[in-house]
mmCIF file with all atom_site columns, C-alpha atoms in Angstrom:
data_model
loop_
_atom_site.group_PDB
_atom_site.id
_atom_site.type_symbol
_atom_site.label_atom_id
_atom_site.label_alt_id
_atom_site.label_comp_id
_atom_site.label_asym_id
_atom_site.label_entity_id
_atom_site.label_seq_id
_atom_site.pdbx_PDB_ins_code
_atom_site.Cartn_x
_atom_site.Cartn_y
_atom_site.Cartn_z
_atom_site.occupancy
_atom_site.B_iso_or_equiv
_atom_site.pdbx_formal_charge
_atom_site.auth_seq_id
_atom_site.auth_comp_id
_atom_site.auth_asym_id
_atom_site.auth_atom_id
_atom_site.pdbx_PDB_model_num
ATOM 1  C CA . MET A 1 1  ? -92.046  -94.730  49.451 1.00 0.00 ? 1  MET A CA 1
ATOM 2  C CA . CYS A 1 2  ? -90.310  -96.612  46.703 1.00 0.00 ? 2  CYS A CA 1
ATOM 3  C CA . ALA A 1 3  ? -89.144  -100.546 46.688 1.00 0.00 ? 3  ALA A CA 1
ATOM 4  C CA . MET A 1 4  ? -87.307  -102.821 44.599 1.00 0.00 ? 4  MET A CA 1
ATOM 5  C CA . TRP A 1 5  ? -86.965  -106.577 44.491 1.00 0.00 ? 5  TRP A CA 1
ATOM 6  C CA . ALA A 1 6  ? -86.510  -109.194 42.688 1.00 0.00 ? 6  ALA A CA 1
ATOM 7  C CA . HIS A 1 7  ? -88.250  -112.709 41.779 1.00 0.00 ? 7  HIS A CA 1
ATOM 8  C CA . GLY A 1 8  ? -86.201  -114.942 39.267 1.00 0.00 ? 8  GLY A CA 1
ATOM 9  C CA . GLU A 1 9  ? -85.365  -112.866 35.880 1.00 0.00 ? 9  GLU A CA 1
ATOM 10 C CA . THR A 1 10 ? -88.404  -110.192 37.142 1.00 0.00 ? 10 THR A CA 1
ATOM 11 C CA . THR A 1 11 ? -87.908  -107.142 39.008 1.00 0.00 ? 11 THR A CA 1
ATOM 12 C CA . TYR A 1 12 ? -90.613  -105.180 40.420 1.00 0.00 ? 12 TYR A CA 1
ATOM 13 C CA . ILE A 1 13 ? -90.429  -101.679 41.165 1.00 0.00 ? 13 ILE A CA 1
ATOM 14 C CA . SER A 1 14 ? -92.597  -100.323 43.678 1.00 0.00 ? 14 SER A CA 1
ATOM 15 C CA . ALA A 1 15 ? -93.895  -96.347  44.412 1.00 0.00 ? 15 ALA A CA 1
ATOM 16 C CA . ALA A 1 16 ? -96.839  -94.559  46.252 1.00 0.00 ? 16 ALA A CA 1
ATOM 17 C CA . PHE A 1 17 ? -96.915  -90.968  47.241 1.00 0.00 ? 17 PHE A CA 1
ATOM 18 C CA . ALA A 1 18 ? -100.092 -88.509  48.284 1.00 0.00 ? 18 ALA A CA 1
ATOM 19 C CA . SER A 1 19 ? -101.079 -86.488  45.791 1.00 0.00 ? 19 SER A CA 1
ATOM 20 C CA . GLY A 1 20 ? -100.369 -82.765  45.752 1.00 0.00 ? 20 GLY A CA 1
ATOM 21 C CA . PRO A 1 21 ? -99.535  -79.778  43.965 1.00 0.00 ? 21 PRO A CA 1
ATOM 22 C CA . GLY A 1 22 ? -96.141  -81.161  42.329 1.00 0.00 ? 22 GLY A CA 1
ATOM 23 C CA . GLY A 1 23 ? -96.494  -84.795  44.107 1.00 0.00 ? 23 GLY A CA 1
ATOM 24 C CA . GLY A 1 24 ? -94.674  -87.803  42.860 1.00 0.00 ? 24 GLY A CA 1
ATOM 25 C CA . VAL A 1 25 ? -92.128  -90.563  42.559 1.00 0.00 ? 25 VAL A CA 1
ATOM 26 C CA . GLN A 1 26 ? -88.848  -90.527  40.646 1.00 0.00 ? 26 GLN A CA 1
ATOM 27 C CA . ILE A 1 27 ? -86.572  -93.499  40.603 1.00 0.00 ? 27 ILE A CA 1
ATOM 28 C CA . ALA A 1 28 ? -83.276  -93.030  40.250 1.00 0.00 ? 28 ALA A CA 1
ATOM 29 C CA . ASP A 1 29 ? -81.977  -94.682  36.843 1.00 0.00 ? 29 ASP A CA 1
ATOM 30 C CA . ALA A 1 30 ? -80.708  -98.289  36.184 1.00 0.00 ? 30 ALA A CA 1
ATOM 31 C CA . ALA A 1 31 ? -80.428  -100.985 33.513 1.00 0.00 ? 31 ALA A CA 1
ATOM 32 C CA . VAL A 1 32 ? -83.772  -102.388 34.601 1.00 0.00 ? 32 VAL A CA 1
ATOM 33 C CA . LEU A 1 33 ? -85.707  -99.251  33.740 1.00 0.00 ? 33 LEU A CA 1
ATOM 34 C CA . ASN A 1 34 ? -84.300  -100.081 30.090 1.00 0.00 ? 34 ASN A CA 1
ATOM 35 C CA . PRO A 1 35 ? -86.577  -103.416 29.222 1.00 0.00 ? 35 PRO A CA 1
ATOM 36 C CA . ALA A 1 36 ? -84.901  -104.727 25.616 1.00 0.00 ? 36 ALA A CA 1
ATOM 37 C CA . ASN A 1 37 ? -87.720  -106.696 25.024 1.00 0.00 ? 37 ASN A CA 1
ATOM 38 C CA . GLU A 1 38 ? -90.434  -106.439 27.858 1.00 0.00 ? 38 GLU A CA 1
ATOM 39 C CA . LEU A 1 39 ? -92.144  -103.837 29.960 1.00 0.00 ? 39 LEU A CA 1
ATOM 40 C CA . THR A 1 40 ? -95.690  -104.286 32.292 1.00 0.00 ? 40 THR A CA 1
ATOM 41 C CA . LEU A 1 41 ? -96.525  -101.133 33.541 1.00 0.00 ? 41 LEU A CA 1
ATOM 42 C CA . ALA A 1 42 ? -99.279  -100.595 36.128 1.00 0.00 ? 42 ALA A CA 1
ATOM 43 C CA . ALA A 1 43 ? -101.158 -98.310  38.385 1.00 0.00 ? 43 ALA A CA 1
ATOM 44 C CA . TRP A 1 44 ? -104.188 -97.414  40.529 1.00 0.00 ? 44 TRP A CA 1
ATOM 45 C CA . VAL A 1 45 ? -104.977 -93.159  39.506 1.00 0.00 ? 45 VAL A CA 1
ATOM 46 C CA . ARG A 1 46 ? -107.332 -90.748  40.190 1.00 0.00 ? 46 ARG A CA 1
ATOM 47 C CA . VAL A 1 47 ? -107.261 -88.192  37.799 1.00 0.00 ? 47 VAL A CA 1
ATOM 48 C CA . LYS A 1 48 ? -108.803 -85.011  38.946 1.00 0.00 ? 48 LYS A CA 1
ATOM 49 C CA . GLY A 1 49 ? -109.635 -84.114  35.317 1.00 0.00 ? 49 GLY A CA 1
ATOM 50 C CA . THR A 1 50 ? -109.247 -84.975  31.599 1.00 0.00 ? 50 THR A CA 1
ATOM 51 C CA . ALA A 1 51 ? -108.268 -82.291  29.544 1.00 0.00 ? 51 ALA A CA 1
ATOM 52 C CA . GLY A 1 52 ? -104.965 -82.457  28.313 1.00 0.00 ? 52 GLY A CA 1
ATOM 53 C CA . GLU A 1 53 ? -101.995 -84.256  28.874 1.00 0.00 ? 53 GLU A CA 1
ATOM 54 C CA . GLN A 1 54 ? -101.589 -86.296  32.867 1.00 0.00 ? 54 GLN A CA 1
ATOM 55 C CA . PRO A 1 55 ? -98.303  -88.771  32.048 1.00 0.00 ? 55 PRO A CA 1
ATOM 56 C CA . ILE A 1 56 ? -98.363  -91.185  35.294 1.00 0.00 ? 56 ILE A CA 1
ATOM 57 C CA . VAL A 1 57 ? -95.231  -93.590  34.747 1.00 0.00 ? 57 VAL A CA 1
ATOM 58 C CA . ALA A 1 58 ? -92.566  -92.064  32.128 1.00 0.00 ? 58 ALA A CA 1
ATOM 59 C CA . LYS A 1 59 ? -88.997  -93.159  31.413 1.00 0.00 ? 59 LYS A CA 1
ATOM 60 C CA . VAL A 1 60 ? -87.114  -90.404  28.683 1.00 0.00 ? 60 VAL A CA 1
ATOM 61 C CA . GLY A 1 61 ? -84.549  -90.822  27.274 1.00 0.00 ? 61 GLY A CA 1
ATOM 62 C CA . SER A 1 62 ? -81.924  -88.109  27.280 1.00 0.00 ? 62 SER A CA 1
ATOM 63 C CA . PRO A 1 63 ? -82.757  -84.192  25.358 1.00 0.00 ? 63 PRO A CA 1
ATOM 64 C CA . GLU A 1 64 ? -81.309  -85.918  21.849 1.00 0.00 ? 64 GLU A CA 1
ATOM 65 C CA . GLY A 1 65 ? -83.626  -88.673  22.679 1.00 0.00 ? 65 GLY A CA 1
ATOM 66 C CA . GLY A 1 66 ? -83.199  -92.799  22.702 1.00 0.00 ? 66 GLY A CA 1
ATOM 67 C CA . PRO A 1 67 ? -85.302  -95.288  24.361 1.00 0.00 ? 67 PRO A CA 1
ATOM 68 C CA . GLY A 1 68 ? -87.819  -94.193  26.957 1.00 0.00 ? 68 GLY A CA 1
ATOM 69 C CA . TYR A 1 69 ? -91.418  -95.001  27.296 1.00 0.00 ? 69 TYR A CA 1
ATOM 70 C CA . ARG A 1 70 ? -94.355  -93.161  29.012 1.00 0.00 ? 70 ARG A CA 1
ATOM 71 C CA . PHE A 1 71 ? -98.137  -94.246  30.101 1.00 0.00 ? 71 PHE A CA 1
ATOM 72 C CA . GLY A 1 72 ? -100.630 -91.612  30.474 1.00 0.00 ? 72 GLY A CA 1
ATOM 73 C CA . VAL A 1 73 ? -104.103 -90.302  30.224 1.00 0.00 ? 73 VAL A CA 1
ATOM 74 C CA . ARG A 1 74 ? -104.872 -87.642  27.445 1.00 0.00 ? 74 ARG A CA 1
ATOM 75 C CA . ASP A 1 75 ? -108.024 -85.435  26.882 1.00 0.00 ? 75 ASP A CA 1
ATOM 76 C CA . GLY A 1 76 ? -110.214 -88.089  28.841 1.00 0.00 ? 76 GLY A CA 1
ATOM 77 C CA . SER A 1 77 ? -108.312 -91.863  26.941 1.00 0.00 ? 77 SER A CA 1
ATOM 78 C CA . LEU A 1 78 ? -105.146 -93.892  28.330 1.00 0.00 ? 78 LEU A CA 1
ATOM 79 C CA . PHE A 1 79 ? -102.422 -93.769  25.826 1.00 0.00 ? 79 PHE A CA 1
ATOM 80 C CA . ALA A 1 80 ? -99.119  -95.330  25.872 1.00 0.00 ? 80 ALA A CA 1
ATOM 81 C CA . ASP A 1 81 ? -95.958  -93.665  23.064 1.00 0.00 ? 81 ASP A CA 1
ATOM 82 C CA . ILE A 1 82 ? -92.476  -95.303  23.043 1.00 0.00 ? 82 ILE A CA 1
ATOM 83 C CA . TRP A 1 83 ? -89.179  -94.599  21.578 1.00 0.00 ? 83 TRP A CA 1
ATOM 84 C CA . ASP A 1 84 ? -86.293  -97.215  20.106 1.00 0.00 ? 84 ASP A CA 1
ATOM 85 C CA . ASN A 1 85 ? -82.728  -95.932  20.259 1.00 0.00 ? 85 ASN A CA 1
ATOM 86 C CA . THR A 1 86 ? -82.842  -93.959  17.190 1.00 0.00 ? 86 THR A CA 1
ATOM 87 C CA . ASN A 1 87 ? -85.620  -91.940  18.709 1.00 0.00 ? 87 ASN A CA 1
ATOM 88 C CA . THR A 1 88 ? -88.354  -93.515  16.421 1.00 0.00 ? 88 THR A CA 1
ATOM 89 C CA . GLN A 1 89 ? -91.986  -93.225  17.903 1.00 0.00 ? 89 GLN A CA 1
ATOM 90 C CA . TYR A 1 90 ? -94.674  -95.459  18.941 1.00 0.00 ? 90 TYR A CA 1
ATOM 91 C CA . SER A 1 91 ? -97.651  -94.840  19.795 1.00 0.00 ? 91 SER A CA 1
#
């Protein structure tokens, strides 16, 4: 289930899915997913373990690089990574 709506200058995207192997939601690329100044991510998740890396929300650039972001759990801690137009990563 996925929904998108706007209120003023803010666009909201909401998605939900059932757990299980291969579970997840893919949302088509859109300009609204490329914020210029601000981005707020929120998620309620239940992880089955804390080892390794488990992305929760991600938008990655092309294989050649480019802007993107990723938020998740890595070895028991929350992490956030951001890439700019030059493929420089900020964690």
